[in-house]
Amino acid sequence: PGPPAALSSPMAFLLPALLTPSSRQIVDNTPLSWAELPPELLTATGCQVALTQAPDDGSGRGDRLSPVLGSRWIFIRSLHNGTSRYFVSSAFERDIVSWAAVQSTWNANSRDVISLFLPKSETGAHIRGLMHQFSIHPKPGMPLRASRYRTKIKVRSGVAGAQLPGAARADADGTVEVAVDGVMCMKMVDLDTAFVFIEYVRDEVSPAS
């Protein structure tokens, strides 16, 4: 017989992972590499892209092959047995927030990682997006479907789009709120492992597939 229904729910491991302080978890300070992402997740989000040899900067970050993502703002979180790791695209790191800032925020456990780039007003939209992904992927092994929603993110001043109509000063740190489409997709690998993909698409940029 299979596991009890309560243990077969994605929330059986995701909820404790989200609520347990990082000080009581095993912390993995290596970036999530592109090679670790499930191919079906990349297909569902239009990310079957070419790879290029990454320069060796001596940091030991990720694998030696980097995806050619251009100006796409992509943020990916993996959860495995309560441990979170992150991938951010080069454009996300340049225009929004660095992987190092994401990882140090997770390690410090003093604020939500998403608060680094989501205004407080957009927390609800983010949570609704996650809940929708739970509803269409209630168990591991299901075909993946990306969902789209309107939201705003904080970008560094001077980024293309930060001067568009509707953009507004967000914080004293000089970031600017920009209206975007959020494209989200969740991959439940098993009862211990999941990936959450989010791409933020600017209004003047063609949406991802």
CSV table of C-alpha atoms in Angstrom, one decimal:
chain,number,residue,atom,x,y,z
A,1,PRO,CA,0.0,0.0,0.0
A,2,GLY,CA,1.0,3.6,-0.7
A,3,PRO,CA,1.8,6.2,2.0
A,4,PRO,CA,-1.1,7.8,3.9
A,5,ALA,CA,-2.9,10.6,2.0
A,6,ALA,CA,-1.6,13.2,4.5
A,7,LEU,CA,2.0,12.2,3.7
A,8,SER,CA,1.4,12.1,-0.1
A,9,SER,CA,0.5,15.7,-0.3
A,10,PRO,CA,3.1,18.2,-1.6
A,11,MET,CA,2.4,20.3,1.5
A,12,ALA,CA,3.7,17.4,3.7
A,13,PHE,CA,7.3,18.5,3.0
A,14,LEU,CA,6.9,22.0,1.5
A,15,LEU,CA,5.1,23.5,4.4
A,16,PRO,CA,7.7,22.4,7.0
A,17,ALA,CA,10.4,23.5,4.6
A,18,LEU,CA,8.9,27.0,4.4
A,19,LEU,CA,8.3,27.3,8.1
A,20,THR,CA,11.5,25.8,9.6
A,21,PRO,CA,14.1,28.5,10.5
A,22,SER,CA,17.3,28.2,8.4
A,23,SER,CA,19.3,27.9,11.5
A,24,ARG,CA,17.8,24.5,12.1
A,25,GLN,CA,18.2,23.3,8.5
A,26,ILE,CA,21.2,22.0,6.5
A,27,VAL,CA,22.4,25.0,4.5
A,28,ASP,CA,23.8,24.4,1.0
A,29,ASN,CA,25.6,27.6,-0.2
A,30,THR,CA,26.1,26.4,-3.7
A,31,PRO,CA,24.0,27.9,-6.5
A,32,LEU,CA,21.4,25.8,-8.2
A,33,SER,CA,22.9,25.0,-11.6
A,34,TRP,CA,21.1,25.0,-14.9
A,35,ALA,CA,22.1,21.3,-15.5
A,36,GLU,CA,20.1,20.3,-12.4
A,37,LEU,CA,16.8,21.6,-13.6
A,38,PRO,CA,14.3,19.1,-14.9
A,39,PRO,CA,14.0,19.2,-18.8
A,40,GLU,CA,10.2,19.2,-18.6
A,41,LEU,CA,10.3,22.4,-16.5
A,42,LEU,CA,12.5,24.1,-19.1
A,43,THR,CA,10.2,23.0,-21.9
A,44,ALA,CA,7.1,24.2,-20.0
A,45,THR,CA,8.6,27.7,-19.5
A,46,GLY,CA,10.2,28.2,-22.9
A,47,CYS,CA,13.7,27.8,-21.6
A,48,GLN,CA,15.2,25.2,-24.0
A,49,VAL,CA,18.1,27.5,-24.8
A,50,ALA,CA,21.6,27.2,-26.0
A,51,LEU,CA,24.4,26.7,-23.4
A,52,THR,CA,27.7,28.5,-23.4
A,53,GLN,CA,31.0,27.9,-21.6
A,54,ALA,CA,31.0,29.9,-18.4
A,55,PRO,CA,34.2,31.8,-17.4
A,56,ASP,CA,36.0,30.4,-14.4
A,57,ASP,CA,35.9,33.2,-11.8
A,58,GLY,CA,37.2,31.0,-9.0
A,59,SER,CA,34.0,31.2,-7.1
A,60,GLY,CA,32.9,27.6,-7.6
A,61,ARG,CA,29.4,28.7,-8.4
A,62,GLY,CA,27.3,26.2,-10.4
A,63,ASP,CA,28.5,24.2,-13.4
A,64,ARG,CA,30.8,25.4,-16.2
A,65,LEU,CA,27.9,25.7,-18.7
A,66,SER,CA,25.6,28.7,-18.6
A,67,PRO,CA,22.3,29.2,-20.4
A,68,VAL,CA,22.0,31.9,-23.0
A,69,LEU,CA,19.0,33.8,-21.6
A,70,GLY,CA,19.6,37.3,-22.8
A,71,SER,CA,17.6,39.9,-20.9
A,72,ARG,CA,15.2,37.4,-19.3
A,73,TRP,CA,14.6,37.9,-15.6
A,74,ILE,CA,14.4,34.4,-14.2
A,75,PHE,CA,14.4,33.2,-10.5
A,76,ILE,CA,14.2,29.5,-9.6
A,77,ARG,CA,14.1,27.9,-6.2
A,78,SER,CA,14.7,24.2,-5.5
A,79,LEU,CA,13.6,22.5,-2.3
A,80,HIS,CA,15.0,19.1,-1.2
A,81,ASN,CA,14.4,17.7,2.2
A,82,GLY,CA,14.0,21.2,3.7
A,83,THR,CA,17.1,22.7,2.0
A,84,SER,CA,16.6,25.5,-0.5
A,85,ARG,CA,18.9,26.5,-3.3
A,86,TYR,CA,18.5,29.2,-5.9
A,87,PHE,CA,19.2,30.1,-9.5
A,88,VAL,CA,19.0,33.6,-10.9
A,89,SER,CA,19.6,34.6,-14.5
A,90,SER,CA,22.4,37.0,-15.4
A,91,ALA,CA,19.9,39.7,-16.2
A,92,PHE,CA,18.1,39.1,-12.9
A,93,GLU,CA,21.4,39.4,-11.1
A,94,ARG,CA,22.3,42.6,-13.0
A,95,ASP,CA,19.0,44.4,-12.8
A,96,ILE,CA,17.2,43.1,-9.7
A,97,VAL,CA,19.2,41.3,-7.0
A,98,SER,CA,22.3,39.1,-7.0
A,99,TRP,CA,22.4,35.4,-6.2
A,100,ALA,CA,24.7,36.2,-3.2
A,101,ALA,CA,22.1,38.5,-1.8
A,102,VAL,CA,19.4,35.9,-2.2
A,103,GLN,CA,21.5,33.2,-0.5
A,104,SER,CA,22.6,35.4,2.3
A,105,THR,CA,19.0,36.5,3.0
A,106,TRP,CA,18.0,32.8,3.1
A,107,ASN,CA,20.8,32.0,5.5
A,108,ALA,CA,20.1,34.9,7.8
A,109,ASN,CA,16.4,34.0,7.9
A,110,SER,CA,15.5,37.6,8.9
A,111,ARG,CA,13.2,38.4,6.0
A,112,ASP,CA,11.5,36.6,3.1
A,113,VAL,CA,13.7,36.1,0.1
A,114,ILE,CA,11.0,37.4,-2.2
A,115,SER,CA,10.9,40.7,-0.3
A,116,LEU,CA,14.2,41.5,-2.0
A,117,PHE,CA,12.4,42.1,-5.3
A,118,LEU,CA,8.6,42.0,-4.6
A,119,PRO,CA,6.9,45.1,-3.1
A,120,LYS,CA,4.7,44.3,-0.1
A,121,SER,CA,1.6,45.0,-2.2
A,122,GLU,CA,2.5,42.1,-4.5
A,123,THR,CA,2.8,39.4,-1.8
A,124,GLY,CA,-0.8,38.3,-2.3
A,125,ALA,CA,-0.3,37.9,-6.1
A,126,HIS,CA,2.7,35.8,-5.5
A,127,ILE,CA,0.9,33.5,-3.0
A,128,ARG,CA,-2.1,33.2,-5.3
A,129,GLY,CA,0.3,32.1,-8.1
A,130,LEU,CA,1.8,29.5,-5.8
A,131,MET,CA,-1.6,28.2,-4.7
A,132,HIS,CA,-2.7,28.0,-8.4
A,133,GLN,CA,0.4,25.9,-9.2
A,134,PHE,CA,-0.4,23.6,-6.3
A,135,SER,CA,-4.0,23.2,-7.6
A,136,ILE,CA,-2.9,22.2,-11.1
A,137,HIS,CA,0.0,20.0,-9.9
A,138,PRO,CA,-1.4,18.3,-6.9
A,139,LYS,CA,0.9,15.3,-7.1
A,140,PRO,CA,4.3,14.4,-8.5
A,141,GLY,CA,4.6,13.3,-12.2
A,142,MET,CA,1.8,15.5,-13.6
A,143,PRO,CA,2.3,17.3,-16.9
A,144,LEU,CA,3.6,20.8,-16.3
A,145,ARG,CA,1.5,23.9,-17.0
A,146,ALA,CA,2.9,27.4,-16.6
A,147,SER,CA,0.5,30.2,-15.4
A,148,ARG,CA,0.6,33.9,-15.9
A,149,TYR,CA,-0.4,36.8,-13.7
A,150,ARG,CA,0.1,40.5,-13.4
A,151,THR,CA,2.4,41.9,-10.7
A,152,LYS,CA,5.1,44.4,-10.0
A,153,ILE,CA,8.8,43.9,-9.0
A,154,LYS,CA,11.5,46.2,-7.7
A,155,VAL,CA,14.4,46.8,-10.1
A,156,ARG,CA,17.5,49.0,-9.8
A,157,SER,CA,17.1,52.5,-11.0
A,158,GLY,CA,18.4,53.0,-14.5
A,159,VAL,CA,17.2,49.6,-15.7
A,160,ALA,CA,15.3,49.7,-19.1
A,161,GLY,CA,11.6,50.0,-18.2
A,162,ALA,CA,12.1,51.7,-14.9
A,163,GLN,CA,11.2,55.0,-16.6
A,164,LEU,CA,8.1,53.7,-18.3
A,165,PRO,CA,4.7,55.2,-17.4
A,166,GLY,CA,3.4,53.6,-14.2
A,167,ALA,CA,6.9,53.0,-12.8
A,168,ALA,CA,7.2,54.4,-9.2
A,169,ARG,CA,9.9,54.9,-6.6
A,170,ALA,CA,9.7,51.9,-4.3
A,171,ASP,CA,12.3,52.2,-1.5
A,172,ALA,CA,14.9,54.5,-0.1
A,173,ASP,CA,17.5,52.1,-1.6
A,174,GLY,CA,16.8,53.5,-5.0
A,175,THR,CA,14.8,50.6,-6.5
A,176,VAL,CA,11.8,51.3,-8.7
A,177,GLU,CA,8.6,49.4,-9.1
A,178,VAL,CA,7.9,48.1,-12.6
A,179,ALA,CA,4.7,46.4,-13.8
A,180,VAL,CA,5.4,43.0,-15.3
A,181,ASP,CA,3.8,39.6,-16.1
A,182,GLY,CA,4.8,36.8,-13.8
A,183,VAL,CA,5.2,33.4,-15.4
A,184,MET,CA,5.3,30.6,-12.8
A,185,CYS,CA,5.6,26.9,-13.0
A,186,MET,CA,6.1,24.2,-10.3
A,187,LYS,CA,7.7,20.8,-10.8
A,188,MET,CA,7.0,18.2,-8.1
A,189,VAL,CA,9.7,15.6,-8.5
A,190,ASP,CA,8.7,13.5,-5.5
A,191,LEU,CA,7.5,14.0,-1.9
A,192,ASP,CA,11.0,15.4,-1.0
A,193,THR,CA,11.9,17.5,-4.0
A,194,ALA,CA,10.3,20.4,-5.9
A,195,PHE,CA,11.3,23.3,-8.2
A,196,VAL,CA,9.6,26.7,-8.4
A,197,PHE,CA,10.3,28.7,-11.6
A,198,ILE,CA,9.4,32.3,-12.0
A,199,GLU,CA,10.1,34.6,-14.9
A,200,TYR,CA,9.2,38.3,-14.8
A,201,VAL,CA,8.4,39.7,-18.3
A,202,ARG,CA,8.5,43.4,-18.9
A,203,ASP,CA,5.7,45.0,-20.9
A,204,GLU,CA,8.0,46.0,-23.7
A,205,VAL,CA,9.5,42.5,-24.0
A,206,SER,CA,7.8,39.7,-25.9
A,207,PRO,CA,6.4,37.2,-23.3
A,208,ALA,CA,8.1,33.8,-22.9
A,209,SER,CA,6.5,30.8,-24.5
